[in-house]
Amino acid sequence: MENKKTILSGSTVTGNLTLGNYIGAINTWTQLQEQYDCLYFLADLHALTVHQDPAVLRERTYSFFAQYLALGLDPQKNIIFAQSQVPQHTELSWILTCLTPMGYLNRMTQFKEKAEKHVKNINAGLFTYPVLMAADILMYQADFVPVGEDQKQHLELCRDLVGYFENRYGKGVFRMPEPMIGKTGARIMSLQDPSKKMSKSDENEKNFVAVIDDAKKIEKKIKSAATDSGSEIKFDVENKAGVSNLLTIYSVLAGKTIEQLEKDYEGKMYGHLKVDLADVVVQKLQPVREKYEDLMKNRDHLDQLMISGAERASERAEKTIKKVYETIGLVRRR
Ligand code: TRP
């Protein structure tokens, strides 16, 4: 493990894991787990920045964890954990909060968007959300952080926080990892509106396929996916965004090139493509769903795996926190 590079990524526990998450990220994580030292966590604390029903939040955290495993992430090869079970995240977050200018957070576009969307609940956590994220990122001395394009500004803040910290206290405590933005996997678009990314928190179920959807739902959603005018099955994102999106999904899941698929579907209709694609998706997700259901049946086992992940993460996080305490003048820890 010593000479492997470290990767860290997190996912807020909201909505449902979708085919987009699978193809865009998780599918590549299962390859990364062989070559890198990987930590993946469920950002349940970040989820609290919008109102959560307690029972739903807890259930969803178990569910996401089980989905990660069902999708092929190995809890031995990777460290998979829930953010709230590793208290160092919130501890470091406070320390970084005291280095963060209010004005900087005020300019964050995601804060502005969220504040507009949740007018009745503009809480301070929504505001300091990116600082907690910086704590996550800096906790494990990671080399790489794979994130979506929408997280770019949060990473810039993180980099600046390292700068502020070093200006005040000197270097050597944190390593700023390299962002891997959109470099892993293909970008999957919404089924109904292929100009938007397929999003796990989309309110319209028809826009995404959840990785735990059953065959019936999958077929229905793919069949009703928006296609474009014309009838030719060709990859052309600008003029045929819908069909191109379906071809991308097909290509990744079936391991065929786009060119091959274009040939296979020459002279055929959109309907053909959709029927076959639905079949490919069902074939791929059926075993995932079965494994997921098995895992969810045994909560004690899930609990054990989560606690063990949290313990392994915490041991590493503690090294960073100790260094921080020493550096900034807090008294000795434990
Ligand atoms: N904010 C990220 C998202 O919504 C999730 C996240 C929280 C994260 N902390 C992180 C991602 C640290 C990468 C690293 O997608």
CSV table of N, CA, C and O and ligand atoms in Angstrom, one decimal, residues 8-12 14 41 43 46 83 110 114 129 132-134 136-137 145-148 150-151 154-155 200, ligand 1:
chain,number,residue,atom,x,y,z
A,8,LEU,N,-9.3,9.8,-3.3
A,8,LEU,CA,-10.4,10.0,-2.4
A,8,LEU,C,-11.6,10.5,-3.1
A,8,LEU,O,-11.5,11.5,-3.9
A,9,SER,N,-12.8,10.0,-2.9
A,9,SER,CA,-14.0,10.6,-3.5
A,9,SER,C,-15.2,10.4,-2.6
A,9,SER,O,-15.2,9.4,-1.8
A,10,GLY,N,-16.1,11.3,-2.7
A,10,GLY,CA,-17.3,11.2,-1.9
A,10,GLY,C,-18.6,11.5,-2.7
A,10,GLY,O,-18.5,12.0,-3.8
A,11,SER,N,-19.7,11.0,-2.1
A,11,SER,CA,-20.9,11.3,-2.8
A,11,SER,C,-22.0,11.6,-1.8
A,11,SER,O,-22.1,10.9,-0.8
A,12,THR,N,-22.7,12.7,-2.0
A,12,THR,CA,-23.7,13.1,-1.0
A,12,THR,C,-24.9,12.1,-1.1
A,12,THR,O,-25.3,11.7,-2.2
A,14,THR,N,-28.1,11.7,-1.4
A,14,THR,CA,-29.4,12.2,-1.7
A,14,THR,C,-29.9,11.5,-3.0
A,14,THR,O,-29.0,11.0,-3.8
A,41,PHE,N,-16.4,7.7,0.4
A,41,PHE,CA,-17.3,7.9,1.5
A,41,PHE,C,-18.6,8.4,1.1
A,41,PHE,O,-18.8,9.0,0.1
A,43,ALA,N,-21.3,11.0,1.9
A,43,ALA,CA,-21.3,12.3,2.6
A,43,ALA,C,-22.7,12.5,3.2
A,43,ALA,O,-23.5,13.3,2.7
A,46,HIS,N,-23.0,16.1,4.6
A,46,HIS,CA,-23.4,17.1,3.6
A,46,HIS,C,-24.9,17.1,3.2
A,46,HIS,O,-25.5,18.1,2.9
A,83,GLN,N,-19.2,9.4,6.2
A,83,GLN,CA,-18.5,10.6,6.7
A,83,GLN,C,-18.8,10.8,8.2
A,83,GLN,O,-17.9,11.1,9.0
A,110,GLN,N,-22.6,27.4,-6.1
A,110,GLN,CA,-23.5,26.4,-5.7
A,110,GLN,C,-24.3,26.9,-4.5
A,110,GLN,O,-25.5,26.5,-4.3
A,114,LYS,N,-28.3,27.0,-4.4
A,114,LYS,CA,-29.0,26.2,-3.4
A,114,LYS,C,-29.8,27.2,-2.5
A,114,LYS,O,-30.9,26.8,-2.1
A,129,TYR,N,-20.8,24.4,3.7
A,129,TYR,CA,-20.7,23.1,3.0
A,129,TYR,C,-19.3,22.9,2.3
A,129,TYR,O,-18.7,21.9,2.5
A,132,LEU,N,-16.5,21.9,4.8
A,132,LEU,CA,-16.5,20.5,5.2
A,132,LEU,C,-15.9,19.7,4.1
A,132,LEU,O,-15.2,18.7,4.3
A,133,MET,N,-16.2,20.0,2.9
A,133,MET,CA,-15.7,19.3,1.7
A,133,MET,C,-14.2,19.4,1.7
A,133,MET,O,-13.5,18.4,1.4
A,134,ALA,N,-13.7,20.6,2.0
A,134,ALA,CA,-12.2,20.8,2.0
A,134,ALA,C,-11.6,19.9,3.0
A,134,ALA,O,-10.5,19.3,2.8
A,136,ASP,N,-12.8,17.0,4.1
A,136,ASP,CA,-12.8,15.7,3.5
A,136,ASP,C,-11.6,15.5,2.6
A,136,ASP,O,-10.9,14.4,2.7
A,137,ILE,N,-11.4,16.4,1.8
A,137,ILE,CA,-10.4,16.3,0.7
A,137,ILE,C,-8.9,16.3,1.3
A,137,ILE,O,-8.1,15.6,0.8
A,145,VAL,N,-8.5,13.5,-6.5
A,145,VAL,CA,-9.9,13.5,-6.2
A,145,VAL,C,-10.7,13.5,-7.4
A,145,VAL,O,-10.8,14.5,-8.1
A,146,PRO,N,-11.4,12.4,-7.8
A,146,PRO,CA,-12.3,12.4,-8.9
A,146,PRO,C,-13.6,13.1,-8.5
A,146,PRO,O,-14.2,12.8,-7.5
A,147,VAL,N,-14.0,14.2,-9.2
A,147,VAL,CA,-15.2,14.8,-8.9
A,147,VAL,C,-15.9,15.3,-10.2
A,147,VAL,O,-15.2,15.3,-11.3
A,148,GLY,N,-17.1,15.7,-10.2
A,148,GLY,CA,-17.8,16.2,-11.3
A,148,GLY,C,-17.4,17.7,-11.6
A,148,GLY,O,-16.9,18.3,-10.7
A,150,ASP,N,-19.2,20.2,-11.7
A,150,ASP,CA,-19.9,21.1,-10.8
A,150,ASP,C,-19.2,21.3,-9.5
A,150,ASP,O,-19.6,22.2,-8.7
A,151,GLN,N,-18.1,20.6,-9.2
A,151,GLN,CA,-17.4,20.7,-8.0
A,151,GLN,C,-16.1,21.5,-8.1
A,151,GLN,O,-15.4,21.6,-7.1
A,154,HIS,N,-15.4,24.2,-5.6
A,154,HIS,CA,-15.2,23.7,-4.3
A,154,HIS,C,-13.7,23.3,-4.1
A,154,HIS,O,-13.1,23.5,-3.1
A,155,LEU,N,-13.2,22.8,-5.2
A,155,LEU,CA,-11.8,22.4,-5.2
A,155,LEU,C,-10.8,23.6,-5.2
A,155,LEU,O,-9.8,23.5,-4.5
A,200,LYS,N,-28.7,12.3,-9.8
A,200,LYS,CA,-29.3,11.4,-8.9
A,200,LYS,C,-30.4,12.1,-8.0
A,200,LYS,O,-31.2,11.5,-7.3
B,1,TRP,N1,-20.0,17.7,-2.8
B,1,TRP,C1,-19.8,16.5,-3.5
B,1,TRP,C2,-21.0,16.2,-4.4
B,1,TRP,O1,-22.1,16.7,-4.2
B,1,TRP,C3,-19.6,15.3,-2.5
B,1,TRP,C4,-18.4,15.4,-1.7
B,1,TRP,C5,-18.4,15.8,-0.4
B,1,TRP,C6,-17.1,15.2,-2.1
B,1,TRP,N2,-17.1,15.8,0.0
B,1,TRP,C7,-16.3,15.4,-1.0
B,1,TRP,C8,-16.5,14.8,-3.3
B,1,TRP,C9,-14.9,15.3,-1.1
B,1,TRP,C10,-15.1,14.6,-3.4
B,1,TRP,C11,-14.3,14.9,-2.3
B,1,TRP,O2,-20.9,15.5,-5.4
